[in-house]
Amino acid sequence: MADSPVNVGLFVTCLVDLFRPSVGFATVKLLEDAGCIVHVPDTQTCCGQPAYNSGSRNDAKDLGRNVIAAFQDFDYVVAPSGSCAAMIREHYPRLFADDPAMADKAKRVADKTFELTSFLADVRKVTSVGAKFNAVAAYHDSCSGLRELGVREQPRYLLASVEGLEVKDLEKGDACCGFGGTFCVKYPEISDEMVTRKTSDITATGADTVLAGDLGCLMNIAGKLKRDGSNIAVRHVAEVLAGDDGTPPIAGGER
Amino acid sequence: MKATAHDFKNAASKALKDDNLRQALHRVETGFAGNRAAAISRLPEFHDLRDEGVAIKMHVLDHLDYYLERFEQKVIETGGQVHWCTTPKEARDTILELCRSVDAKTCTKGKSMIAEEIALNPFLEENGVLPIETDLGEYIIQLADEPPSHIIGPAVHKTKDQISDLFFEHHQKYGKTERQSDGRMLVNEAREILRQKYIDADVGITGANFLIAETGSTVIVTNEGNGDLTQSLPKMHIVIASLEKVIPTMEDASTILRLLARSATGQEFSVYTTFSTGPRRDDDLDGPGSFHVVLLDNGRSKLAGSEDRELLRCIRCGACMNHCPVYHAVGGHAYGWVYPGPIGAALDPHFIGIEEARHLPNASTFCGRCEDVCPMRIPLPSILRRWRERAFESNVTPPAERFGVGAWAWLAKHPAFYRVGTRLAVRGLSLLGGRRKRIAKLPLAGGWTATRDLPAPAGQTFQDQWRRQRGRSA
Ligand code: SF4
């Protein structure tokens, strides 16, 4: 692990802020354990994805400007989400490419923004998290993390160091769970078909827990499992890496 | 083809309840996609080949006029003729005129998406020329009177039982009174019936995977050999192709062919790759008496100059739909126009307008698998997003959605209000969730809660808890 402490701005994401604060605290613990000083700017709100993906480019740019202003002074920006990290890292530079006043700033913030597990494994070279968690967990790769940021091995590598945990791969690991932000409310039937396929795939592994790095996917999967009466526990990977088994899972895990 | 893309949601909903379709679509997901992955793992230089393919196509797009003119010149030199058509109507009229010039009563037809694009079959039929599809999949859907649901497997939405029913119904007039249910037997029956049609046809119409500028050749790939019979037996061979199909050299064709078969079906190479260069020469044993290329623009020269020009790199391999979870769920017909799946969602609005096609670019999670597998590296999600932006700018996006996005964005642009708003929302949702922490019904989120619970939040935002724990400092 690198010696000198680094200043990390935590982009907590709106879903974590609203629905699952425990992921935020787990993230802080992991970052601090990895020698970082964590800052949580209180002017942060949303990365702009809902607007960007709905075609409202101007709103997306306004929100992007806000994020860039709030985070530009940190050494790194870390988000417990592949999709928000990809928005900042991959899409901000495109969003501001034709805006001379912002292009450089956007690029600089983009280059230092990371998804949590990728930051820990790739940047901070964390090899073991020293946590304990008794479960057999299926791992769901979120599409943005997987395809836009190349996050696949990092969470598995870190999870391998968790005592008591066994990780299983899904048969169709690269299939989308059907969340897709506003997609799931605009096309609920198609979304439901997709999440149904995903939860069958999860169930087929025989795992008692499902983990992922994105709360959107997790809420979708949890909502479906719960409606179907499944008791599979749904958790964000950060909680497990931080050894947080005290917070009840997003769904399932009732004894 | 009349567009029904505006009805995507209803069509998708019906498709999701169609058990035969679901059974048929399962093959797309496991068969095509699985075979592609295996084929690519056997060719380590596949991704370099992709770069070469992209470079070839970009070069052509930058010099489209030059290569098309060169192609025409070569076609003329080898005794053929090129007909430049700006609109589908011009293309249809040209083809009909050519058919009439040889008094055609029937024409055999190889698979062609351009023929679908210009709605050729119904037009020919209305005008006394009976088109007979010779690609097995196309033949099946012609019997069923349906459009193709996939660009390389037009009848992929049909189960074997459905095909057996169709053949039984339509082949009795040929004396086939026994119902076949074995795949092999079904193919043999179709082959036997088609054999005579090839011989009787006056004109053979095929599409083209490539037009080769250096030789004036047109190229088709098939797995059934039907294209060869279609084009070499009749008096006249008409090739119908859109103008972006042109590539400079034979060498380029071989590069892209290596990408095409692997991406499409996972084959190393298609079973038949047929090059046609002009009509029959004096010392040829067979071949058509005349050779015509109908070259369709239909908006493509304009598209070539637009920000979406990368769409013209498409080689119609079908990989994007074979890997698309939305296509897997609803099939090709729901898209409501000629091209389904991700390429259709990005391309169709250029032809039928964003108002008609509004749903297509929206019905995507941006999961990115299409771009990942596209041999021509077409940034499909980015193009879909651009359509959403155009829809938003031109007020095609429905008011409720605009309002929702606008309200959220306003709140998110005002962090102080945002904090209060989220604090209240979390409290409200948490109360709704009750002791079991699940919300089974929520106004405005009915789409979600009809089939899923909404996990209820904890009661306080992260920001509030964090500030309480660590004080005001950031
Ligand atoms: S967009 Fe790409 S993957 Fe889809 S059909 Fe065209 S070339 Fe194939």
XYZ file of C-alpha atoms and ligand atoms in Angstrom:
737
model
C 0.000 0.000 0.000
C 1.219 3.517 -0.767
C 2.430 5.431 2.296
C 1.416 9.062 1.850
C -2.261 9.742 2.596
C -4.315 10.913 -0.316
C -7.389 13.076 -0.332
C -10.376 11.324 -1.790
C -13.686 12.988 -2.581
C -16.482 10.496 -2.015
C -19.140 10.766 -4.676
C -21.762 8.998 -2.671
C -24.364 8.722 -5.498
C -27.977 9.714 -5.075
C -29.236 6.176 -4.638
C -26.819 5.459 -1.790
C -27.569 8.821 -0.221
C -31.293 8.129 -0.315
C -31.713 4.397 -0.007
C -28.624 2.811 1.452
C -26.424 5.010 3.632
C -24.653 1.905 4.947
C -22.910 1.607 1.557
C -21.575 5.124 2.028
C -20.188 4.273 5.462
C -18.715 1.005 4.231
C -17.032 2.924 1.426
C -15.589 5.444 3.861
C -14.201 2.630 6.015
C -12.604 0.896 3.036
C -11.063 4.127 1.785
C -9.741 5.054 5.227
C -8.326 1.568 5.701
C -6.579 2.071 2.368
C -4.852 5.157 3.743
C -7.133 7.822 2.304
C -8.562 10.930 3.878
C -12.193 10.956 2.866
C -14.102 14.121 2.084
C -17.830 14.302 1.387
C -18.644 17.628 -0.271
C -22.107 18.714 0.758
C -22.776 20.425 -2.556
C -22.813 17.128 -4.413
C -26.138 15.906 -5.674
C -26.544 13.814 -8.812
C -24.040 12.978 -11.550
C -26.619 13.850 -14.181
C -27.243 10.439 -15.666
C -31.057 10.605 -15.543
C -30.953 13.827 -17.552
C -28.158 12.682 -19.859
C -29.895 9.429 -20.703
C -33.239 11.132 -21.191
C -31.799 13.414 -23.821
C -31.637 16.543 -21.701
C -28.052 17.421 -22.485
C -28.197 20.907 -20.995
C -29.419 19.665 -17.637
C -26.746 16.980 -17.729
C -24.098 19.635 -18.368
C -25.339 21.821 -15.522
C -25.176 18.887 -13.139
C -21.774 17.908 -14.499
C -20.478 21.419 -13.815
C -21.701 21.120 -10.253
C -19.907 17.792 -9.745
C -16.714 19.064 -11.324
C -16.742 22.157 -9.111
C -17.346 20.091 -5.981
C -14.644 17.516 -6.692
C -11.892 19.095 -8.746
C -9.574 19.752 -5.792
C -9.257 16.188 -4.518
C -6.537 13.763 -5.544
C -9.187 11.229 -6.477
C -12.926 10.918 -6.784
C -14.405 7.579 -5.799
C -17.970 6.337 -6.193
C -19.460 3.086 -4.914
C -21.049 2.672 -8.335
C -19.823 1.668 -11.766
C -22.498 3.639 -13.483
C -21.927 6.995 -11.773
C -18.154 6.574 -11.992
C -18.514 5.818 -15.710
C -20.705 8.872 -16.159
C -17.951 11.087 -14.750
C -15.016 9.185 -16.176
C -16.283 8.295 -19.637
C -19.108 10.675 -20.406
C -18.156 14.033 -18.887
C -15.273 14.466 -21.336
C -17.698 13.845 -24.221
C -20.351 16.069 -22.722
C -17.934 18.981 -22.463
C -15.773 18.231 -25.514
C -17.155 21.235 -27.379
C -17.065 23.571 -24.377
C -13.600 25.157 -24.197
C -14.146 26.572 -20.716
C -14.942 23.140 -19.291
C -13.243 20.529 -21.476
C -9.938 20.510 -19.580
C -11.526 20.508 -16.158
C -13.884 17.706 -17.161
C -11.003 15.654 -18.463
C -8.959 16.190 -15.299
C -11.789 15.171 -12.988
C -12.640 12.251 -15.280
C -9.103 10.899 -15.153
C -9.031 10.794 -11.369
C -12.489 9.273 -10.902
C -12.775 5.591 -10.044
C -15.308 2.988 -9.157
C -14.675 1.836 -5.580
C -13.339 -1.708 -6.107
C -11.224 -0.602 -9.036
C -9.779 2.229 -6.948
C -8.930 -0.103 -4.083
C -7.431 -2.850 -6.221
C -5.899 -0.909 -9.125
C -4.894 2.408 -7.563
C -4.351 1.655 -3.883
C -3.131 -1.883 -4.614
C -5.138 -3.287 -1.735
C -4.597 -7.034 -1.569
C -6.675 -7.965 1.444
C -9.499 -6.223 3.261
C -9.280 -8.221 6.455
C -13.032 -8.772 6.709
C -15.138 -11.730 7.687
C -18.463 -12.550 6.095
C -20.180 -15.913 6.125
C -22.016 -16.382 2.853
C -22.097 -18.043 -0.528
C -22.492 -15.104 -2.857
C -23.339 -14.806 -6.546
C -21.693 -11.759 -8.090
C -23.576 -9.558 -10.553
C -21.446 -7.328 -12.778
C -23.151 -4.052 -13.572
C -23.083 -3.167 -17.250
C -21.417 0.231 -16.917
C -18.765 -1.071 -14.569
C -18.088 -4.096 -16.711
C -18.107 -2.606 -20.180
C -17.310 1.052 -19.680
C -14.754 0.731 -16.899
C -13.518 -2.849 -17.197
C -14.485 -3.677 -13.624
C -14.706 -7.443 -13.347
C -11.708 -8.979 -11.630
C -11.275 -6.247 -8.995
C -14.310 -7.035 -6.823
C -13.637 -10.777 -7.094
C -10.012 -10.271 -6.168
C -10.933 -8.242 -3.088
C -13.762 -10.593 -2.116
C -11.353 -13.524 -2.254
C -9.671 -12.035 0.814
C -12.890 -12.063 2.850
C -12.912 -14.887 5.352
C -15.921 -17.194 5.213
C -17.071 -16.025 1.794
C -17.449 -18.106 -1.339
C -18.134 -16.267 -4.623
C -19.984 -17.788 -7.565
C -20.243 -16.549 -11.111
C -23.548 -16.304 -12.938
C -24.082 -18.324 -16.073
C -25.006 -15.208 -18.023
C -22.781 -12.837 -16.153
C -22.655 -10.208 -18.871
C -26.420 -9.868 -19.238
C -28.084 -6.684 -18.059
C -30.436 -6.931 -15.049
C -32.967 -4.615 -16.688
C -32.635 -1.637 -14.367
C -31.326 0.954 -16.814
C -32.256 4.020 -14.749
C -35.471 5.462 -16.128
C -35.760 2.440 -18.467
C -37.303 0.361 -15.685
C -40.194 2.770 -15.248
C -40.596 3.615 -18.934
C -40.582 -0.011 -20.132
C -41.539 -1.939 -16.993
C -42.627 -5.121 -18.748
C -39.382 -5.541 -20.659
C -37.442 -4.589 -17.563
C -39.346 -7.182 -15.572
C -38.553 -9.881 -18.139
C -34.880 -8.993 -17.885
C -34.756 -8.993 -14.102
C -36.702 -12.261 -14.041
C -34.010 -13.877 -16.163
C -31.381 -12.403 -13.885
C -32.975 -13.620 -10.663
C -33.438 -17.133 -12.124
C -29.775 -17.135 -13.001
C -28.940 -16.013 -9.449
C -31.204 -18.618 -7.885
C -29.690 -21.343 -10.068
C -26.250 -20.786 -8.519
C -27.574 -21.936 -5.149
C -26.043 -18.865 -3.516
C -27.602 -17.421 -0.355
C -26.466 -13.892 -1.163
C -26.143 -11.746 -4.250
C -23.602 -8.943 -4.471
C -22.998 -6.135 -6.920
C -21.261 -2.802 -7.046
C -24.238 -0.716 -8.183
C -27.254 0.106 -6.077
C -29.547 0.491 -9.108
C -29.053 -3.128 -10.123
C -29.276 -4.227 -6.507
C -32.591 -2.515 -5.833
C -34.003 -3.980 -9.011
C -32.813 -7.473 -8.170
C -33.848 -7.110 -4.521
C -37.298 -5.872 -5.493
C -37.822 -8.855 -7.739
C -36.469 -11.462 -5.330
C -38.558 -10.031 -2.528
C -41.751 -9.973 -4.603
C -41.103 -13.602 -5.551
C -40.718 -14.552 -1.915
C -37.047 -15.453 -2.209
C -34.872 -15.181 0.870
C -31.608 -14.578 -0.984
C -29.848 -11.685 0.747
C -29.000 -8.721 -1.471
C -26.030 -6.532 -0.616
C -23.635 -4.016 -2.028
C -20.120 -5.366 -2.365
C -18.758 -2.519 -0.216
C -20.730 -3.719 2.795
C -19.222 -7.185 2.558
C -15.697 -5.892 1.968
C -16.117 -3.692 5.039
C -17.342 -6.702 7.026
C -20.668 -5.000 7.758
C -23.012 -7.858 8.533
C -24.947 -5.828 11.082
C -26.989 -3.808 8.614
C -29.915 -5.884 7.342
C -29.589 -6.699 3.647
C -31.508 -4.729 1.005
C -33.761 -7.750 0.706
C -33.833 -11.324 1.962
C -31.582 -12.864 4.557
C -34.418 -13.293 7.039
C -33.905 -16.147 9.382
C -43.073 -1.627 -45.220
C -45.507 0.385 -43.202
C -43.967 1.479 -39.953
C -45.649 0.400 -36.731
C -42.808 1.481 -34.490
C -45.026 3.941 -32.584
C -46.852 0.885 -31.217
C -43.646 -0.634 -29.814
C -44.905 -0.814 -26.250
C -48.055 -2.742 -27.092
C -46.260 -4.965 -29.539
C -43.584 -5.685 -26.935
C -46.200 -6.462 -24.346
C -47.869 -8.964 -26.678
C -44.552 -10.482 -27.638
C -43.697 -11.053 -23.981
C -46.815 -13.169 -23.607
C -46.223 -15.228 -26.769
C -44.875 -18.597 -25.666
C -43.906 -19.753 -29.161
C -41.914 -16.593 -29.669
C -40.151 -16.965 -26.345
C -39.216 -20.498 -27.212
C -37.897 -19.393 -30.607
C -35.985 -16.419 -29.225
C -34.184 -18.623 -26.780
C -32.220 -19.999 -29.742
C -30.965 -16.541 -30.658
C -29.542 -16.024 -27.221
C -27.920 -19.398 -26.806
C -27.223 -20.395 -30.417
C -25.992 -17.297 -32.234
C -24.349 -15.621 -29.272
C -22.688 -18.787 -28.003
C -21.324 -19.697 -31.430
C -19.943 -16.220 -31.955
C -18.066 -16.299 -28.664
C -16.537 -19.659 -29.532
C -15.503 -18.524 -33.017
C -13.869 -15.381 -31.729
C -11.957 -17.161 -29.032
C -10.369 -19.199 -31.829
C -9.145 -16.101 -33.679
C -6.842 -14.017 -31.501
C -6.446 -11.322 -34.154
C -10.198 -10.779 -34.350
C -10.028 -7.392 -32.666
C -7.267 -6.204 -34.986
C -9.391 -7.331 -37.894
C -12.184 -5.184 -36.514
C -9.912 -2.158 -36.661
C -9.025 -2.987 -40.248
C -12.693 -3.357 -41.144
C -13.516 -0.008 -39.547
C -10.669 1.670 -41.414
C -11.826 0.265 -44.753
C -15.361 1.484 -44.230
C -14.344 4.934 -42.983
C -12.102 5.364 -45.980
C -14.986 4.465 -48.282
C -17.354 6.850 -46.523
C -14.838 9.633 -47.054
C -14.629 8.818 -50.762
C -18.055 7.420 -51.465
C -18.552 9.160 -54.834
C -15.210 8.020 -56.113
C -15.722 4.346 -55.303
C -19.300 4.267 -56.536
C -18.316 5.776 -59.862
C -15.452 3.377 -60.183
C -17.782 0.523 -59.388
C -20.224 1.647 -62.052
C -17.486 1.976 -64.625
C -16.340 -1.576 -63.940
C -19.882 -2.930 -64.081
C -20.305 -1.321 -67.495
C -16.960 -2.698 -68.668
C -18.076 -6.189 -67.771
C -21.342 -5.785 -69.647
C -23.711 -4.818 -66.860
C -25.613 -1.714 -65.944
C -26.001 0.390 -62.778
C -29.253 2.189 -61.978
C -28.941 5.019 -59.474
C -32.091 5.396 -57.397
C -32.650 8.118 -54.865
C -35.920 6.897 -53.386
C -37.568 3.537 -52.739
C -40.167 4.409 -55.374
C -37.505 4.936 -58.025
C -35.934 1.625 -57.116
C -39.234 -0.228 -57.276
C -40.142 1.318 -60.622
C -36.733 0.522 -62.054
C -36.955 -3.103 -60.980
C -40.463 -3.462 -62.392
C -39.388 -1.954 -65.687
C -36.469 -4.361 -65.888
C -38.774 -7.282 -65.141
C -41.207 -6.137 -67.827
C -38.411 -5.810 -70.365
C -38.053 -9.586 -70.276
C -41.776 -10.240 -69.869
C -41.244 -11.667 -66.440
C -44.074 -13.576 -64.791
C -42.093 -14.815 -61.797
C -38.829 -13.876 -60.210
C -36.804 -15.753 -57.652
C -35.334 -13.742 -54.850
C -32.387 -14.153 -52.546
C -32.420 -12.541 -49.104
C -32.256 -8.760 -49.240
C -32.994 -6.267 -46.506
C -33.008 -3.501 -49.094
C -35.892 -5.267 -50.820
C -37.703 -5.055 -47.466
C -36.737 -1.423 -47.133
C -38.384 -0.561 -50.451
C -41.277 -3.022 -49.899
C -40.509 -4.737 -53.174
C -42.529 -7.947 -52.911
C -46.026 -6.494 -52.563
C -45.258 -4.009 -55.316
C -44.099 -6.641 -57.779
C -47.031 -8.842 -56.952
C -49.528 -6.025 -57.514
C -47.926 -5.474 -60.892
C -48.100 -9.018 -62.123
C -44.628 -10.302 -61.279
C -44.719 -13.018 -58.643
C -41.687 -12.928 -56.344
C -40.577 -16.226 -54.838
C -38.254 -16.133 -51.865
C -35.551 -18.791 -52.040
C -33.755 -18.302 -48.731
C -35.384 -20.846 -46.453
C -36.159 -18.315 -43.732
C -37.528 -15.803 -46.216
C -39.547 -18.561 -47.866
C -41.108 -19.452 -44.517
C -42.150 -15.909 -43.709
C -43.412 -15.375 -47.235
C -45.774 -18.300 -46.660
C -46.739 -16.811 -43.310
C -47.115 -13.355 -44.863
C -44.900 -11.761 -42.250
C -41.886 -9.453 -42.398
C -38.489 -10.750 -41.284
C -37.831 -10.500 -37.564
C -34.051 -10.682 -37.774
C -31.640 -9.430 -40.401
C -29.859 -12.738 -40.915
C -32.474 -15.166 -39.623
C -35.716 -13.762 -40.990
C -37.839 -16.585 -39.548
C -35.975 -16.916 -36.289
C -39.223 -16.127 -34.464
C -40.851 -19.336 -35.716
C -40.691 -22.674 -33.938
C -40.277 -25.901 -35.867
C -43.883 -26.829 -35.133
C -45.104 -23.590 -36.624
C -43.020 -24.191 -39.742
C -44.364 -27.687 -40.006
C -47.916 -26.286 -39.875
C -47.145 -23.701 -42.538
C -45.637 -26.213 -44.945
C -48.515 -28.609 -44.418
C -50.985 -25.848 -45.214
C -49.194 -24.473 -48.269
C -47.566 -27.512 -49.823
C -50.673 -29.654 -50.279
C -51.187 -28.086 -53.681
C -47.861 -29.606 -54.708
C -49.058 -33.025 -53.647
C -47.323 -32.942 -50.292
C -50.144 -34.308 -48.201
C -48.023 -35.715 -45.413
C -47.112 -33.459 -42.545
C -43.389 -33.347 -41.864
C -42.036 -32.599 -38.447
C -38.391 -33.540 -38.819
C -36.117 -30.590 -39.601
C -34.237 -32.364 -42.378
C -37.479 -33.457 -44.052
C -38.895 -29.947 -43.897
C -35.803 -28.555 -45.596
C -35.945 -31.242 -48.276
C -39.575 -30.514 -48.979
C -38.923 -26.793 -49.429
C -35.896 -27.541 -51.591
C -37.884 -29.816 -53.857
C -40.615 -27.255 -54.373
C -38.170 -24.409 -54.924
C -36.145 -26.356 -57.482
C -38.817 -25.996 -60.145
C -39.321 -22.316 -59.285
C -35.667 -21.584 -60.030
C -36.040 -23.136 -63.446
C -39.291 -21.313 -64.207
C -38.196 -17.853 -63.064
C -37.511 -15.141 -65.616
C -35.578 -12.845 -63.302
C -33.409 -13.494 -60.266
C -33.124 -10.733 -57.681
C -30.458 -10.804 -54.987
C -29.086 -8.381 -52.475
C -25.392 -7.747 -51.984
C -23.117 -7.883 -48.981
C -20.473 -5.940 -50.875
C -19.988 -4.111 -54.128
C -16.347 -4.267 -55.155
C -15.144 -1.129 -56.877
C -11.979 -2.556 -58.421
C -13.798 -5.318 -60.308
C -17.455 -4.279 -60.502
C -18.391 -7.483 -58.701
C -21.250 -7.919 -56.288
C -20.878 -10.374 -53.445
C -23.403 -12.369 -51.475
C -22.897 -14.841 -48.676
C -25.398 -17.588 -47.971
C -25.464 -20.909 -46.216
C -27.935 -22.563 -48.539
C -26.594 -21.916 -52.019
C -29.969 -20.492 -52.975
C -28.369 -17.263 -54.130
C -26.323 -19.047 -56.787
C -29.359 -20.670 -58.360
C -31.350 -17.464 -58.051
C -28.834 -15.451 -59.972
C -27.440 -17.856 -62.539
C -30.502 -19.664 -63.889
C -32.849 -16.832 -65.031
C -32.419 -14.547 -68.032
C -31.756 -11.523 -65.928
C -29.952 -10.939 -62.634
C -30.903 -7.825 -60.709
C -28.807 -6.911 -57.692
C -30.369 -4.497 -55.291
C -27.982 -2.786 -52.919
C -27.622 0.382 -50.925
C -24.710 2.580 -51.775
C -22.670 2.133 -48.589
C -22.082 -1.495 -49.575
C -19.252 -0.456 -51.865
C -15.679 -1.302 -50.837
C -12.480 -0.726 -52.780
C -10.903 -4.123 -53.382
C -11.245 -7.914 -53.252
C -8.707 -7.860 -50.445
C -11.021 -5.596 -48.437
C -13.886 -8.001 -49.047
C -11.840 -10.848 -47.657
C -11.003 -8.850 -44.527
C -14.620 -7.997 -43.835
C -15.850 -11.482 -44.725
C -13.698 -12.871 -41.947
C -15.478 -10.580 -39.521
C -18.932 -11.121 -40.946
C -19.407 -14.863 -40.626
C -17.857 -15.040 -37.177
C -19.972 -12.189 -35.881
C -23.143 -13.460 -37.491
C -23.314 -17.193 -36.917
C -19.950 -18.042 -35.428
C -18.850 -19.736 -38.643
C -15.311 -19.194 -39.856
C -16.783 -18.488 -43.248
C -20.265 -18.728 -44.700
C -20.920 -21.861 -46.746
C -21.272 -19.991 -50.030
C -19.565 -16.744 -50.940
C -20.621 -15.820 -54.447
C -19.007 -13.160 -56.624
C -21.011 -11.951 -59.621
C -19.222 -9.960 -62.279
C -21.366 -8.953 -65.234
C -23.676 -11.172 -67.293
C -22.790 -14.485 -68.901
C -19.824 -14.247 -71.251
C -19.665 -16.092 -74.547
C -17.573 -18.905 -73.208
C -19.422 -19.212 -69.871
C -21.405 -22.386 -69.360
C -24.195 -20.618 -67.569
C -25.178 -17.306 -66.046
C -27.776 -14.610 -66.632
C -28.183 -12.900 -69.992
C -28.138 -9.476 -68.406
C -26.806 -8.011 -65.171
C -28.221 -4.950 -63.421
C -27.325 -3.264 -60.181
C -30.025 -1.111 -58.619
C -28.190 1.235 -56.306
C -30.369 2.755 -53.602
C -29.630 5.932 -51.706
C -32.788 6.446 -49.613
C -31.213 9.076 -47.386
C -27.801 7.463 -47.071
C -25.788 10.152 -48.812
C -27.269 12.607 -46.337
C -26.544 10.232 -43.460
C -22.942 9.958 -44.676
C -22.540 13.658 -43.993
C -24.197 13.596 -40.566
C -22.866 12.908 -37.084
C -24.430 9.435 -37.242
C -22.414 8.401 -40.302
C -20.824 5.521 -38.404
C -24.113 3.693 -38.908
C -23.101 3.247 -42.530
C -20.271 0.963 -41.425
C -22.830 -1.698 -40.553
C -22.293 -4.991 -42.361
C -25.656 -6.411 -41.237
C -24.191 -9.283 -39.277
C -26.912 -9.294 -36.632
C -24.528 -9.617 -33.688
C -25.990 -6.562 -31.967
C -29.477 -8.074 -31.863
C -28.142 -11.515 -30.984
C -26.671 -9.974 -27.848
C -29.402 -7.490 -27.019
C -31.456 -8.268 -23.905
C -34.350 -6.190 -25.218
C -34.343 -8.077 -28.522
C -34.151 -11.347 -26.582
C -37.240 -10.310 -24.662
C -39.468 -8.958 -27.427
C -38.099 -10.259 -30.739
C -37.785 -8.351 -33.997
C -41.363 -7.619 -35.003
C -42.046 -5.358 -32.033
C -39.586 -2.795 -33.418
C -42.100 -2.127 -36.140
C -39.881 -1.443 -39.107
C -37.340 -3.147 -41.353
C -34.301 -3.211 -39.075
C -34.808 -4.538 -35.538
C -32.516 -4.656 -32.540
C -29.899 -2.056 -31.639
C -28.923 -1.266 -35.230
C -32.603 -0.822 -36.054
C -33.187 1.398 -33.043
C -30.331 3.621 -34.204
C -31.076 3.477 -37.926
C -34.857 3.298 -38.285
C -35.529 6.846 -37.040
C -33.421 8.092 -39.954
C -35.894 6.474 -42.321
C -39.252 6.806 -40.594
C -38.658 9.831 -38.375
C -38.105 10.132 -34.655
C -41.752 10.825 -33.961
C -42.798 7.438 -35.354
C -39.719 5.690 -33.963
C -39.565 7.462 -30.602
C -39.631 4.299 -28.508
C -36.827 2.519 -30.307
C -33.874 4.567 -29.045
C -35.523 4.819 -25.641
C -36.119 1.123 -25.093
C -32.539 0.419 -24.120
C -30.754 0.185 -20.800
C -27.507 1.289 -22.495
C -26.036 -1.972 -21.306
C -23.477 -1.614 -24.077
C -23.312 -5.219 -25.212
C -24.179 -4.255 -28.791
C -21.238 -1.909 -29.124
C -19.048 -4.493 -27.477
C -19.835 -7.172 -30.065
C -20.288 -5.015 -33.163
C -17.507 -6.042 -35.542
C -17.534 -2.543 -37.015
C -17.336 -0.897 -33.586
C -20.406 1.232 -34.192
C -21.070 3.238 -31.014
C -24.714 2.213 -30.936
C -25.538 3.458 -27.415
C -24.096 6.894 -28.195
C -26.199 7.100 -31.337
C -29.295 6.038 -29.407
C -28.554 8.725 -26.848
C -28.265 11.283 -29.637
C -31.739 10.312 -30.797
C -33.008 10.859 -27.269
C -31.426 14.296 -27.346
C -33.039 15.092 -30.667
C -36.384 13.876 -29.365
C -35.969 16.022 -26.271
C -35.031 19.111 -28.265
C -37.911 18.726 -30.685
C -40.473 18.059 -27.949
C -41.089 14.500 -29.110
C -40.285 13.309 -25.576
C -43.614 13.022 -23.699
C -44.444 15.920 -21.332
C -44.532 13.736 -18.216
C -41.011 12.523 -18.835
C -39.747 16.024 -19.602
C -41.342 17.265 -16.420
C -39.876 14.443 -14.342
C -36.364 14.956 -15.657
C -36.679 18.721 -15.387
C -37.897 18.614 -11.799
C -35.158 16.221 -10.729
C -32.519 18.266 -12.519
C -33.750 21.502 -10.949
C -33.559 19.968 -7.509
C -30.128 18.534 -8.182
C -28.892 21.932 -9.354
C -29.881 23.450 -6.010
C -28.028 21.439 -3.377
C -29.720 23.131 -0.427
C -33.198 22.321 -1.692
C -31.939 18.913 -2.731
C -30.856 18.125 0.843
C -34.260 19.102 2.223
C -36.096 17.341 -0.590
C -34.186 14.094 -0.214
C -34.512 14.252 3.568
C -38.296 14.472 3.267
C -38.486 11.849 0.529
C -36.462 9.385 2.535
C -38.604 9.947 5.583
C -41.783 9.471 3.560
C -40.569 6.348 1.795
C -39.273 4.907 5.014
C -42.711 5.352 6.633
C -44.337 3.760 3.588
C -41.966 0.836 3.856
C -43.102 0.083 7.374
C -41.551 -2.554 9.555
C -40.861 -4.934 6.650
C -39.007 -2.253 4.725
C -40.720 -2.951 1.457
C -42.949 -0.820 -0.683
C -45.375 -2.814 -2.778
C -47.213 0.126 -4.327
C -46.071 3.645 -5.055
C -47.741 6.411 -7.039
C -45.787 7.283 -10.228
C -43.716 4.133 -9.886
C -46.509 1.713 -10.788
C -44.400 0.246 -13.583
C -41.842 -0.827 -11.037
C -44.133 -1.919 -8.257
C -46.458 -3.959 -10.483
C -43.894 -6.729 -10.550
C -41.269 -5.737 -7.982
C -41.097 -4.391 -4.475
C -39.240 -1.177 -3.871
C -36.766 -1.609 -1.040
C -37.551 1.116 1.474
C -34.795 3.482 2.630
C -33.425 3.523 6.137
C -35.021 6.789 7.257
C -32.100 9.205 6.972
C -29.903 10.187 4.068
C -26.225 9.360 4.089
C -25.425 13.065 4.020
C -27.439 13.756 7.163
C -25.948 10.815 9.024
C -22.438 11.705 7.907
C -22.694 15.326 8.998
C -24.078 14.244 12.377
C -21.192 11.824 12.883
C -18.345 13.920 11.578
C -19.534 17.468 12.082
C -19.937 20.077 9.395
C -16.549 19.723 7.757
C -16.535 18.238 4.302
S -24.578 -2.660 -36.038
Fe -22.732 -3.894 -35.900
S -23.406 -5.741 -34.832
Fe -25.271 -4.729 -35.569
S -25.661 -5.660 -37.540
Fe -24.436 -3.845 -37.939
S -22.322 -4.564 -37.983
Fe -23.520 -6.169 -37.034
